């Protein structure tokens, strides 16, 4: 689809808005429908659109294999480390309100915010990896 | 009324998806199925689930299935048996499977008779912890949307497990496909 100028222009207009929407969904998981899973999926959809419009090589030069591998584990680690920080702060695993961040309610809020971001990173990176591995094998 | 129409569409799409020999068409039909399913979730006031169904079921799963299809054949393989023998075994198989499906369906319908009405406040599912989640989740977690409060706080371990499952799926795909390419 590389020679289709209309597809490429429309995709390059749409992709920033899709990614902004993905971040909105992750950030607003606490007050509306959505959260890390949905936001991560929407973010990976924007990358898939990029691959469809601009090709695999171009996309790989933006998000290298190493980067997507690293991000998939980073998100899961953020989740697990926030859980461990709760133990260090004197609570049990994933007991966010023990975190030393102002009031217990605020600490819980921020802890949940943190794990939502972690979930979003992992989901987006894993789905991008799966898509790259499955679609990017024309050469063999 | 609209609920019955949606249910009707779901049944039609499900039958179409399994009877389709062209796998690409079957994938597109499954995508439409997920989209209607998302509407059903909205009708049941489960917007978080509807959101997930629309994003994952109708969106990403379709793309991934098409990507998987690009690595195999588009049409289902027909069995290499001779036509007459195939006909005979087909009828026997279909009678047998029809009986199994009817018995299972009858048992399931019999099971639904004892179930509480939809949205019944006295149903066992609504008497256990739901009240606490609805009344106390904002005080205890500081989160307005109590679906997120349940997922991230009350059921935090489950969500951690889900993230690990997704991560493991990614690692599985990398191990299976990437090593083969490098050889």
PDB file of C-alpha atoms in Angstrom:
ATOM      1  CA  UNK A   1       0.000   0.000   0.000  1.00  0.00           C
ATOM      2  CA  UNK A   2       3.106   2.184  -0.104  1.00  0.00           C
ATOM      3  CA  UNK A   3       2.169   4.085  -3.249  1.00  0.00           C
ATOM      4  CA  UNK A   4      -1.304   5.057  -2.010  1.00  0.00           C
ATOM      5  CA  UNK A   5      -0.845   8.714  -1.153  1.00  0.00           C
ATOM      6  CA  UNK A   6      -4.399   9.192   0.189  1.00  0.00           C
ATOM      7  CA  UNK A   7      -4.047   6.323   2.662  1.00  0.00           C
ATOM      8  CA  UNK A   8      -0.712   7.662   3.877  1.00  0.00           C
ATOM      9  CA  UNK A   9      -1.947  11.239   4.336  1.00  0.00           C
ATOM     10  CA  UNK A  10      -5.138  10.181   6.134  1.00  0.00           C
ATOM     11  CA  UNK A  11      -3.168   7.770   8.327  1.00  0.00           C
ATOM     12  CA  UNK A  12      -0.643  10.419   9.302  1.00  0.00           C
ATOM     13  CA  UNK A  13      -3.494  12.765  10.255  1.00  0.00           C
ATOM     14  CA  UNK A  14      -5.383  10.088  12.220  1.00  0.00           C
ATOM     15  CA  UNK A  15      -2.519   8.431  14.113  1.00  0.00           C
ATOM     16  CA  UNK A  16      -1.755  11.311  16.540  1.00  0.00           C
ATOM     17  CA  UNK A  17      -5.436  11.560  17.459  1.00  0.00           C
ATOM     18  CA  UNK A  18      -5.733   7.796  18.003  1.00  0.00           C
ATOM     19  CA  UNK A  19      -2.681   7.876  20.256  1.00  0.00           C
ATOM     20  CA  UNK A  20      -3.994  10.878  22.177  1.00  0.00           C
ATOM     21  CA  UNK A  21      -7.297   9.035  22.637  1.00  0.00           C
ATOM     22  CA  UNK A  22      -5.396   5.976  23.892  1.00  0.00           C
ATOM     23  CA  UNK A  23      -3.637   8.103  26.518  1.00  0.00           C
ATOM     24  CA  UNK A  24      -6.996   9.676  27.435  1.00  0.00           C
ATOM     25  CA  UNK A  25      -8.550   6.233  27.930  1.00  0.00           C
ATOM     26  CA  UNK A  26      -5.657   5.123  30.163  1.00  0.00           C
ATOM     27  CA  UNK A  27      -5.747   8.339  32.197  1.00  0.00           C
ATOM     28  CA  UNK A  28      -9.537   8.382  32.590  1.00  0.00           C
ATOM     29  CA  UNK A  29      -9.948   4.755  33.630  1.00  0.00           C
ATOM     30  CA  UNK A  30     -10.685   5.985  37.146  1.00  0.00           C
ATOM     31  CA  UNK A  31     -13.634   8.219  36.339  1.00  0.00           C
ATOM     32  CA  UNK A  32     -15.102   6.618  33.227  1.00  0.00           C
ATOM     33  CA  UNK A  33     -15.059   3.422  31.234  1.00  0.00           C
ATOM     34  CA  UNK A  34     -11.613   2.389  30.079  1.00  0.00           C
ATOM     35  CA  UNK A  35      -8.249   1.792  31.656  1.00  0.00           C
ATOM     36  CA  UNK A  36      -4.883   0.290  30.884  1.00  0.00           C
ATOM     37  CA  UNK A  37      -6.117  -2.670  28.831  1.00  0.00           C
ATOM     38  CA  UNK A  38      -8.361  -0.699  26.501  1.00  0.00           C
ATOM     39  CA  UNK A  39      -5.942   2.212  26.167  1.00  0.00           C
ATOM     40  CA  UNK A  40      -3.053  -0.124  25.383  1.00  0.00           C
ATOM     41  CA  UNK A  41      -5.099  -1.894  22.722  1.00  0.00           C
ATOM     42  CA  UNK A  42      -6.063   1.420  21.101  1.00  0.00           C
ATOM     43  CA  UNK A  43      -2.432   2.563  21.139  1.00  0.00           C
ATOM     44  CA  UNK A  44      -1.297  -0.641  19.422  1.00  0.00           C
ATOM     45  CA  UNK A  45      -4.069  -0.127  16.846  1.00  0.00           C
ATOM     46  CA  UNK A  46      -2.467   3.202  15.889  1.00  0.00           C
ATOM     47  CA  UNK A  47       0.879   1.453  15.316  1.00  0.00           C
ATOM     48  CA  UNK A  48      -0.836  -1.235  13.223  1.00  0.00           C
ATOM     49  CA  UNK A  49      -2.424   1.519  11.119  1.00  0.00           C
ATOM     50  CA  UNK A  50       1.057   2.987  10.681  1.00  0.00           C
ATOM     51  CA  UNK A  51       2.377  -0.388   9.470  1.00  0.00           C
ATOM     52  CA  UNK A  52      -0.519  -0.759   7.005  1.00  0.00           C
ATOM     53  CA  UNK A  53       0.044   2.704   5.542  1.00  0.00           C
ATOM     54  CA  UNK A  54       3.828   3.050   5.599  1.00  0.00           C
ATOM     55  CA  UNK A  55       5.132  -0.511   5.611  1.00  0.00           C
ATOM     56  CA  UNK A  56       6.984  -2.694   8.066  1.00  0.00           C
ATOM     57  CA  UNK A  57      10.488  -1.277   7.484  1.00  0.00           C
ATOM     58  CA  UNK A  58       9.415   2.284   8.248  1.00  0.00           C
ATOM     59  CA  UNK A  59       7.552   1.170  11.391  1.00  0.00           C
ATOM     60  CA  UNK A  60      10.503  -0.904  12.615  1.00  0.00           C
ATOM     61  CA  UNK A  61      12.758   2.135  12.251  1.00  0.00           C
ATOM     62  CA  UNK A  62      10.391   4.047  14.571  1.00  0.00           C
ATOM     63  CA  UNK A  63       9.874   1.244  17.102  1.00  0.00           C
ATOM     64  CA  UNK A  64      12.813  -1.144  17.080  1.00  0.00           C
ATOM     65  CA  UNK A  65      12.479  -4.782  18.076  1.00  0.00           C
ATOM     66  CA  UNK A  66      14.583  -4.135  21.160  1.00  0.00           C
ATOM     67  CA  UNK A  67      12.361  -1.252  22.243  1.00  0.00           C
ATOM     68  CA  UNK A  68       9.076  -3.164  21.964  1.00  0.00           C
ATOM     69  CA  UNK A  69      10.605  -6.155  23.794  1.00  0.00           C
ATOM     70  CA  UNK A  70      11.879  -3.891  26.535  1.00  0.00           C
ATOM     71  CA  UNK A  71       8.555  -2.062  26.891  1.00  0.00           C
ATOM     72  CA  UNK A  72       6.540  -5.298  27.214  1.00  0.00           C
ATOM     73  CA  UNK A  73       8.486  -6.270  30.304  1.00  0.00           C
ATOM     74  CA  UNK A  74       8.720  -2.705  31.638  1.00  0.00           C
ATOM     75  CA  UNK A  75       4.939  -2.386  32.036  1.00  0.00           C
ATOM     76  CA  UNK A  76       4.619  -5.651  33.945  1.00  0.00           C
ATOM     77  CA  UNK A  77       7.596  -4.620  36.104  1.00  0.00           C
ATOM     78  CA  UNK A  78       5.982  -1.249  36.927  1.00  0.00           C
ATOM     79  CA  UNK A  79       2.918  -3.134  38.208  1.00  0.00           C
ATOM     80  CA  UNK A  80       4.979  -5.588  40.258  1.00  0.00           C
ATOM     81  CA  UNK A  81       7.311  -2.915  41.658  1.00  0.00           C
ATOM     82  CA  UNK A  82       4.405  -0.724  42.808  1.00  0.00           C
ATOM     83  CA  UNK A  83       3.172  -3.819  44.664  1.00  0.00           C
ATOM     84  CA  UNK A  84       6.598  -4.261  46.264  1.00  0.00           C
ATOM     85  CA  UNK A  85       6.788  -0.572  47.209  1.00  0.00           C
ATOM     86  CA  UNK A  86       3.559  -1.101  49.171  1.00  0.00           C
ATOM     87  CA  UNK A  87       5.334  -3.827  51.191  1.00  0.00           C
ATOM     88  CA  UNK A  88       8.324  -1.540  51.780  1.00  0.00           C
ATOM     89  CA  UNK A  89       5.932   1.186  52.970  1.00  0.00           C
ATOM     90  CA  UNK A  90       4.577  -1.196  55.609  1.00  0.00           C
ATOM     91  CA  UNK A  91       1.450  -2.594  53.975  1.00  0.00           C
ATOM     92  CA  UNK A  92       0.790  -5.852  52.187  1.00  0.00           C
ATOM     93  CA  UNK A  93       1.367  -6.472  48.481  1.00  0.00           C
ATOM     94  CA  UNK A  94      -0.642  -4.026  46.318  1.00  0.00           C
ATOM     95  CA  UNK A  95      -2.093  -2.253  49.378  1.00  0.00           C
ATOM     96  CA  UNK A  96      -1.793   1.159  47.760  1.00  0.00           C
ATOM     97  CA  UNK A  97      -3.068   3.298  50.619  1.00  0.00           C
ATOM     98  CA  UNK A  98       0.078   2.502  52.651  1.00  0.00           C
ATOM     99  CA  UNK A  99       2.239   4.366  50.128  1.00  0.00           C
ATOM    100  CA  UNK A 100       3.704   7.564  51.636  1.00  0.00           C
ATOM    101  CA  UNK A 101       1.943   9.955  49.230  1.00  0.00           C
ATOM    102  CA  UNK A 102      -0.182  12.301  51.325  1.00  0.00           C
ATOM    103  CA  UNK A 103      -3.534  10.936  52.470  1.00  0.00           C
ATOM    104  CA  UNK A 104      -4.299   7.202  52.104  1.00  0.00           C
ATOM    105  CA  UNK A 105      -6.989   8.032  49.544  1.00  0.00           C
ATOM    106  CA  UNK A 106      -4.569  10.035  47.388  1.00  0.00           C
ATOM    107  CA  UNK A 107      -1.908   7.318  47.745  1.00  0.00           C
ATOM    108  CA  UNK A 108      -4.389   4.681  46.613  1.00  0.00           C
ATOM    109  CA  UNK A 109      -5.451   6.871  43.713  1.00  0.00           C
ATOM    110  CA  UNK A 110      -1.861   7.422  42.554  1.00  0.00           C
ATOM    111  CA  UNK A 111      -0.944   3.763  43.020  1.00  0.00           C
ATOM    112  CA  UNK A 112      -3.845   2.666  40.829  1.00  0.00           C
ATOM    113  CA  UNK A 113      -2.903   5.343  38.307  1.00  0.00           C
ATOM    114  CA  UNK A 114       0.622   3.895  38.210  1.00  0.00           C
ATOM    115  CA  UNK A 115      -0.478   0.327  37.623  1.00  0.00           C
ATOM    116  CA  UNK A 116      -2.906   1.431  34.895  1.00  0.00           C
ATOM    117  CA  UNK A 117       0.042   3.025  33.074  1.00  0.00           C
ATOM    118  CA  UNK A 118       2.028  -0.192  33.552  1.00  0.00           C
ATOM    119  CA  UNK A 119      -0.837  -2.295  32.151  1.00  0.00           C
ATOM    120  CA  UNK A 120      -1.164   0.083  29.189  1.00  0.00           C
ATOM    121  CA  UNK A 121       2.553  -0.143  28.323  1.00  0.00           C
ATOM    122  CA  UNK A 122       2.625  -3.941  28.506  1.00  0.00           C
ATOM    123  CA  UNK A 123      -0.577  -4.475  26.517  1.00  0.00           C
ATOM    124  CA  UNK A 124       0.427  -2.014  23.777  1.00  0.00           C
ATOM    125  CA  UNK A 125       3.980  -3.376  23.476  1.00  0.00           C
ATOM    126  CA  UNK A 126       2.933  -7.048  23.475  1.00  0.00           C
ATOM    127  CA  UNK A 127       0.246  -6.514  20.826  1.00  0.00           C
ATOM    128  CA  UNK A 128       2.693  -4.551  18.653  1.00  0.00           C
ATOM    129  CA  UNK A 129       5.254  -7.350  19.062  1.00  0.00           C
ATOM    130  CA  UNK A 130       2.719 -10.043  18.142  1.00  0.00           C
ATOM    131  CA  UNK A 131       1.605  -8.086  15.084  1.00  0.00           C
ATOM    132  CA  UNK A 132       5.171  -7.438  13.933  1.00  0.00           C
ATOM    133  CA  UNK A 133       6.140 -11.088  14.368  1.00  0.00           C
ATOM    134  CA  UNK A 134       3.085 -12.395  12.549  1.00  0.00           C
ATOM    135  CA  UNK A 135       2.831  -9.906   9.706  1.00  0.00           C
ATOM    136  CA  UNK A 136       6.491  -9.130   9.091  1.00  0.00           C
ATOM    137  CA  UNK A 137       7.625 -12.419   7.611  1.00  0.00           C
ATOM    138  CA  UNK A 138       7.426 -11.907   3.878  1.00  0.00           C
ATOM    139  CA  UNK A 139      11.151 -12.594   3.507  1.00  0.00           C
ATOM    140  CA  UNK A 140      11.349 -16.274   4.548  1.00  0.00           C
TER     141      UNK A 140
ATOM    142  CA  UNK B   1     -37.477  -5.472  21.409  1.00  0.00           C
ATOM    143  CA  UNK B   2     -34.034  -4.270  20.406  1.00  0.00           C
ATOM    144  CA  UNK B   3     -32.504  -6.892  22.714  1.00  0.00           C
ATOM    145  CA  UNK B   4     -34.250  -9.659  20.803  1.00  0.00           C
ATOM    146  CA  UNK B   5     -33.126  -8.171  17.501  1.00  0.00           C
ATOM    147  CA  UNK B   6     -29.512  -8.079  18.715  1.00  0.00           C
ATOM    148  CA  UNK B   7     -29.751 -11.666  19.958  1.00  0.00           C
ATOM    149  CA  UNK B   8     -31.201 -12.695  16.599  1.00  0.00           C
ATOM    150  CA  UNK B   9     -28.288 -11.008  14.791  1.00  0.00           C
ATOM    151  CA  UNK B  10     -25.812 -12.764  17.079  1.00  0.00           C
ATOM    152  CA  UNK B  11     -27.281 -16.188  16.316  1.00  0.00           C
ATOM    153  CA  UNK B  12     -27.286 -15.498  12.565  1.00  0.00           C
ATOM    154  CA  UNK B  13     -23.692 -14.265  12.633  1.00  0.00           C
ATOM    155  CA  UNK B  14     -22.548 -17.229  14.721  1.00  0.00           C
ATOM    156  CA  UNK B  15     -24.134 -19.688  12.257  1.00  0.00           C
ATOM    157  CA  UNK B  16     -22.670 -17.787   9.312  1.00  0.00           C
ATOM    158  CA  UNK B  17     -19.198 -17.783  10.871  1.00  0.00           C
ATOM    159  CA  UNK B  18     -19.070 -21.550  11.415  1.00  0.00           C
ATOM    160  CA  UNK B  19     -20.607 -22.454   8.059  1.00  0.00           C
ATOM    161  CA  UNK B  20     -18.297 -20.185   6.044  1.00  0.00           C
ATOM    162  CA  UNK B  21     -15.607 -22.017   4.068  1.00  0.00           C
ATOM    163  CA  UNK B  22     -13.719 -18.822   3.235  1.00  0.00           C
ATOM    164  CA  UNK B  23     -11.721 -18.077   6.374  1.00  0.00           C
ATOM    165  CA  UNK B  24     -11.303 -14.359   5.635  1.00  0.00           C
ATOM    166  CA  UNK B  25     -15.101 -13.965   5.492  1.00  0.00           C
ATOM    167  CA  UNK B  26     -15.405 -15.929   8.734  1.00  0.00           C
ATOM    168  CA  UNK B  27     -12.970 -13.520  10.431  1.00  0.00           C
ATOM    169  CA  UNK B  28     -14.923 -10.482   9.219  1.00  0.00           C
ATOM    170  CA  UNK B  29     -18.170 -12.049  10.461  1.00  0.00           C
ATOM    171  CA  UNK B  30     -16.597 -12.697  13.869  1.00  0.00           C
ATOM    172  CA  UNK B  31     -15.592  -9.042  13.958  1.00  0.00           C
ATOM    173  CA  UNK B  32     -19.196  -8.014  13.295  1.00  0.00           C
ATOM    174  CA  UNK B  33     -20.280 -10.476  16.004  1.00  0.00           C
ATOM    175  CA  UNK B  34     -17.975  -8.741  18.501  1.00  0.00           C
ATOM    176  CA  UNK B  35     -19.317  -5.335  17.552  1.00  0.00           C
ATOM    177  CA  UNK B  36     -22.928  -6.434  18.152  1.00  0.00           C
ATOM    178  CA  UNK B  37     -21.797  -8.106  21.362  1.00  0.00           C
ATOM    179  CA  UNK B  38     -20.357  -4.720  22.427  1.00  0.00           C
ATOM    180  CA  UNK B  39     -23.793  -3.157  21.847  1.00  0.00           C
ATOM    181  CA  UNK B  40     -25.324  -5.919  23.987  1.00  0.00           C
ATOM    182  CA  UNK B  41     -22.880  -5.114  26.810  1.00  0.00           C
ATOM    183  CA  UNK B  42     -23.886  -1.439  26.606  1.00  0.00           C
ATOM    184  CA  UNK B  43     -27.548  -2.527  26.824  1.00  0.00           C
ATOM    185  CA  UNK B  44     -26.611  -4.443  29.995  1.00  0.00           C
ATOM    186  CA  UNK B  45     -24.960  -1.255  31.393  1.00  0.00           C
ATOM    187  CA  UNK B  46     -21.522  -2.923  31.317  1.00  0.00           C
ATOM    188  CA  UNK B  47     -19.706  -0.109  29.509  1.00  0.00           C
ATOM    189  CA  UNK B  48     -16.212  -1.191  30.566  1.00  0.00           C
ATOM    190  CA  UNK B  49     -16.769  -4.650  29.119  1.00  0.00           C
ATOM    191  CA  UNK B  50     -18.343  -3.140  26.005  1.00  0.00           C
ATOM    192  CA  UNK B  51     -15.285  -0.963  25.525  1.00  0.00           C
ATOM    193  CA  UNK B  52     -12.972  -3.950  25.826  1.00  0.00           C
ATOM    194  CA  UNK B  53     -15.117  -6.047  23.495  1.00  0.00           C
ATOM    195  CA  UNK B  54     -15.114  -3.317  20.842  1.00  0.00           C
ATOM    196  CA  UNK B  55     -11.376  -2.614  21.107  1.00  0.00           C
ATOM    197  CA  UNK B  56     -10.100  -6.182  21.514  1.00  0.00           C
ATOM    198  CA  UNK B  57     -12.800  -8.358  19.958  1.00  0.00           C
ATOM    199  CA  UNK B  58     -13.803  -6.245  16.986  1.00  0.00           C
ATOM    200  CA  UNK B  59     -10.483  -4.453  16.494  1.00  0.00           C
ATOM    201  CA  UNK B  60      -7.215  -6.133  17.403  1.00  0.00           C
ATOM    202  CA  UNK B  61      -8.350  -9.765  17.267  1.00  0.00           C
ATOM    203  CA  UNK B  62      -9.539  -9.275  13.689  1.00  0.00           C
ATOM    204  CA  UNK B  63      -6.198  -7.774  12.658  1.00  0.00           C
ATOM    205  CA  UNK B  64      -4.221 -10.533  14.380  1.00  0.00           C
ATOM    206  CA  UNK B  65      -6.393 -13.269  12.857  1.00  0.00           C
ATOM    207  CA  UNK B  66      -5.930 -11.766   9.383  1.00  0.00           C
ATOM    208  CA  UNK B  67      -2.175 -11.590  10.034  1.00  0.00           C
ATOM    209  CA  UNK B  68      -2.273 -15.261  11.025  1.00  0.00           C
ATOM    210  CA  UNK B  69      -4.344 -16.050   7.925  1.00  0.00           C
ATOM    211  CA  UNK B  70      -1.715 -14.415   5.698  1.00  0.00           C
ATOM    212  CA  UNK B  71       0.617 -17.220   6.782  1.00  0.00           C
ATOM    213  CA  UNK B  72      -1.751 -20.045   5.863  1.00  0.00           C
ATOM    214  CA  UNK B  73      -4.354 -20.872   3.210  1.00  0.00           C
ATOM    215  CA  UNK B  74      -7.477 -18.786   2.803  1.00  0.00           C
ATOM    216  CA  UNK B  75      -9.903 -21.682   2.294  1.00  0.00           C
ATOM    217  CA  UNK B  76     -10.756 -24.491   4.629  1.00  0.00           C
ATOM    218  CA  UNK B  77      -9.396 -27.818   3.353  1.00  0.00           C
ATOM    219  CA  UNK B  78     -12.054 -30.263   2.203  1.00  0.00           C
ATOM    220  CA  UNK B  79     -11.519 -33.844   3.352  1.00  0.00           C
ATOM    221  CA  UNK B  80      -9.871 -36.166   0.805  1.00  0.00           C
ATOM    222  CA  UNK B  81     -12.359 -39.038   1.368  1.00  0.00           C
ATOM    223  CA  UNK B  82     -14.380 -40.390  -1.576  1.00  0.00           C
ATOM    224  CA  UNK B  83     -17.721 -38.643  -2.053  1.00  0.00           C
ATOM    225  CA  UNK B  84     -20.125 -41.520  -1.233  1.00  0.00           C
ATOM    226  CA  UNK B  85     -18.288 -42.655   1.873  1.00  0.00           C
ATOM    227  CA  UNK B  86     -18.036 -39.067   2.995  1.00  0.00           C
ATOM    228  CA  UNK B  87     -21.789 -38.610   2.519  1.00  0.00           C
ATOM    229  CA  UNK B  88     -22.516 -41.654   4.647  1.00  0.00           C
ATOM    230  CA  UNK B  89     -20.214 -40.723   7.518  1.00  0.00           C
ATOM    231  CA  UNK B  90     -21.470 -37.148   7.342  1.00  0.00           C
ATOM    232  CA  UNK B  91     -25.097 -38.189   7.959  1.00  0.00           C
ATOM    233  CA  UNK B  92     -24.156 -40.462  10.838  1.00  0.00           C
ATOM    234  CA  UNK B  93     -21.938 -37.785  12.356  1.00  0.00           C
ATOM    235  CA  UNK B  94     -24.521 -35.072  11.974  1.00  0.00           C
ATOM    236  CA  UNK B  95     -27.304 -37.165  13.566  1.00  0.00           C
ATOM    237  CA  UNK B  96     -25.025 -38.004  16.473  1.00  0.00           C
ATOM    238  CA  UNK B  97     -23.893 -34.414  16.960  1.00  0.00           C
ATOM    239  CA  UNK B  98     -27.495 -33.160  16.616  1.00  0.00           C
ATOM    240  CA  UNK B  99     -28.556 -35.455  19.489  1.00  0.00           C
ATOM    241  CA  UNK B 100     -25.605 -34.340  21.649  1.00  0.00           C
ATOM    242  CA  UNK B 101     -26.332 -30.661  20.982  1.00  0.00           C
ATOM    243  CA  UNK B 102     -30.059 -31.049  21.693  1.00  0.00           C
ATOM    244  CA  UNK B 103     -29.457 -32.882  24.993  1.00  0.00           C
ATOM    245  CA  UNK B 104     -26.848 -30.341  26.112  1.00  0.00           C
ATOM    246  CA  UNK B 105     -29.111 -27.468  25.113  1.00  0.00           C
ATOM    247  CA  UNK B 106     -32.064 -28.966  26.977  1.00  0.00           C
ATOM    248  CA  UNK B 107     -29.943 -29.382  30.127  1.00  0.00           C
ATOM    249  CA  UNK B 108     -28.756 -25.761  29.871  1.00  0.00           C
ATOM    250  CA  UNK B 109     -32.298 -24.439  29.364  1.00  0.00           C
ATOM    251  CA  UNK B 110     -33.445 -26.550  32.345  1.00  0.00           C
ATOM    252  CA  UNK B 111     -30.629 -24.935  34.343  1.00  0.00           C
ATOM    253  CA  UNK B 112     -31.788 -21.399  33.530  1.00  0.00           C
ATOM    254  CA  UNK B 113     -35.250 -22.020  35.046  1.00  0.00           C
ATOM    255  CA  UNK B 114     -33.767 -21.867  38.552  1.00  0.00           C
ATOM    256  CA  UNK B 115     -31.760 -18.719  37.839  1.00  0.00           C
ATOM    257  CA  UNK B 116     -32.894 -15.413  39.390  1.00  0.00           C
ATOM    258  CA  UNK B 117     -34.419 -12.751  37.121  1.00  0.00           C
ATOM    259  CA  UNK B 118     -32.126 -10.343  35.310  1.00  0.00           C
ATOM    260  CA  UNK B 119     -31.156  -7.450  37.576  1.00  0.00           C
ATOM    261  CA  UNK B 120     -32.871  -9.015  40.593  1.00  0.00           C
ATOM    262  CA  UNK B 121     -31.443  -7.241  43.696  1.00  0.00           C
ATOM    263  CA  UNK B 122     -31.937 -10.404  45.762  1.00  0.00           C
ATOM    264  CA  UNK B 123     -29.940 -12.593  43.385  1.00  0.00           C
ATOM    265  CA  UNK B 124     -27.004 -14.347  45.134  1.00  0.00           C
ATOM    266  CA  UNK B 125     -24.516 -12.541  42.893  1.00  0.00           C
ATOM    267  CA  UNK B 126     -25.811  -9.177  44.089  1.00  0.00           C
ATOM    268  CA  UNK B 127     -25.862 -10.059  47.790  1.00  0.00           C
ATOM    269  CA  UNK B 128     -22.227 -11.008  48.330  1.00  0.00           C
ATOM    270  CA  UNK B 129     -19.698  -8.153  47.893  1.00  0.00           C
ATOM    271  CA  UNK B 130     -21.442  -5.930  45.330  1.00  0.00           C
ATOM    272  CA  UNK B 131     -22.943  -3.623  47.987  1.00  0.00           C
ATOM    273  CA  UNK B 132     -19.572  -2.960  49.537  1.00  0.00           C
ATOM    274  CA  UNK B 133     -18.014  -2.165  46.157  1.00  0.00           C
ATOM    275  CA  UNK B 134     -20.823   0.257  45.313  1.00  0.00           C
ATOM    276  CA  UNK B 135     -20.978   1.991  48.690  1.00  0.00           C
ATOM    277  CA  UNK B 136     -17.416   2.001  49.966  1.00  0.00           C
ATOM    278  CA  UNK B 137     -15.113   1.815  46.936  1.00  0.00           C
ATOM    279  CA  UNK B 138     -14.642   5.588  46.699  1.00  0.00           C
ATOM    280  CA  UNK B 139     -13.766   5.921  50.400  1.00  0.00           C
ATOM    281  CA  UNK B 140     -11.436   2.935  50.346  1.00  0.00           C
ATOM    282  CA  UNK B 141      -9.630   3.436  47.031  1.00  0.00           C
ATOM    283  CA  UNK B 142     -10.258   7.041  45.948  1.00  0.00           C
ATOM    284  CA  UNK B 143     -11.519   5.848  42.563  1.00  0.00           C
ATOM    285  CA  UNK B 144     -14.892   7.027  41.242  1.00  0.00           C
ATOM    286  CA  UNK B 145     -15.384   4.252  38.670  1.00  0.00           C
ATOM    287  CA  UNK B 146     -15.861   1.196  40.834  1.00  0.00           C
ATOM    288  CA  UNK B 147     -15.186  -1.218  37.981  1.00  0.00           C
ATOM    289  CA  UNK B 148     -11.638   0.152  37.929  1.00  0.00           C
ATOM    290  CA  UNK B 149     -11.551   0.082  41.729  1.00  0.00           C
ATOM    291  CA  UNK B 150     -12.435  -3.635  41.722  1.00  0.00           C
ATOM    292  CA  UNK B 151      -9.972  -4.469  38.936  1.00  0.00           C
ATOM    293  CA  UNK B 152      -7.021  -2.513  40.275  1.00  0.00           C
ATOM    294  CA  UNK B 153      -7.503  -2.615  44.036  1.00  0.00           C
ATOM    295  CA  UNK B 154      -9.871  -5.281  45.384  1.00  0.00           C
ATOM    296  CA  UNK B 155      -8.841  -7.766  42.676  1.00  0.00           C
ATOM    297  CA  UNK B 156      -5.320  -6.424  42.140  1.00  0.00           C
ATOM    298  CA  UNK B 157      -3.721  -9.868  42.147  1.00  0.00           C
ATOM    299  CA  UNK B 158      -6.022 -11.059  39.374  1.00  0.00           C
ATOM    300  CA  UNK B 159      -5.127  -8.053  37.244  1.00  0.00           C
ATOM    301  CA  UNK B 160      -1.414  -8.629  37.880  1.00  0.00           C
ATOM    302  CA  UNK B 161      -1.995 -12.217  36.734  1.00  0.00           C
ATOM    303  CA  UNK B 162      -3.763 -11.010  33.586  1.00  0.00           C
ATOM    304  CA  UNK B 163      -0.869  -8.700  32.730  1.00  0.00           C
ATOM    305  CA  UNK B 164       1.547 -11.592  33.209  1.00  0.00           C
ATOM    306  CA  UNK B 165      -0.601 -13.780  30.928  1.00  0.00           C
ATOM    307  CA  UNK B 166      -0.424 -11.127  28.191  1.00  0.00           C
ATOM    308  CA  UNK B 167       3.321 -10.795  28.717  1.00  0.00           C
ATOM    309  CA  UNK B 168       3.701 -14.590  28.520  1.00  0.00           C
ATOM    310  CA  UNK B 169       1.687 -14.614  25.277  1.00  0.00           C
ATOM    311  CA  UNK B 170       4.076 -12.037  23.826  1.00  0.00           C
ATOM    312  CA  UNK B 171       7.111 -14.074  24.909  1.00  0.00           C
ATOM    313  CA  UNK B 172       5.535 -17.215  23.421  1.00  0.00           C
ATOM    314  CA  UNK B 173       5.028 -15.555  20.043  1.00  0.00           C
ATOM    315  CA  UNK B 174       8.574 -14.170  20.075  1.00  0.00           C
ATOM    316  CA  UNK B 175      10.074 -17.561  20.956  1.00  0.00           C
ATOM    317  CA  UNK B 176       8.061 -19.466  18.358  1.00  0.00           C
ATOM    318  CA  UNK B 177       8.299 -17.096  15.394  1.00  0.00           C
ATOM    319  CA  UNK B 178      11.435 -15.026  15.819  1.00  0.00           C
ATOM    320  CA  UNK B 179      13.890 -17.888  16.296  1.00  0.00           C
ATOM    321  CA  UNK B 180      12.629 -19.612  13.180  1.00  0.00           C
ATOM    322  CA  UNK B 181      13.303 -16.536  11.096  1.00  0.00           C
ATOM    323  CA  UNK B 182      16.861 -16.132  12.313  1.00  0.00           C
ATOM    324  CA  UNK B 183      17.849 -19.663  11.329  1.00  0.00           C
TER     325      UNK B 183
END
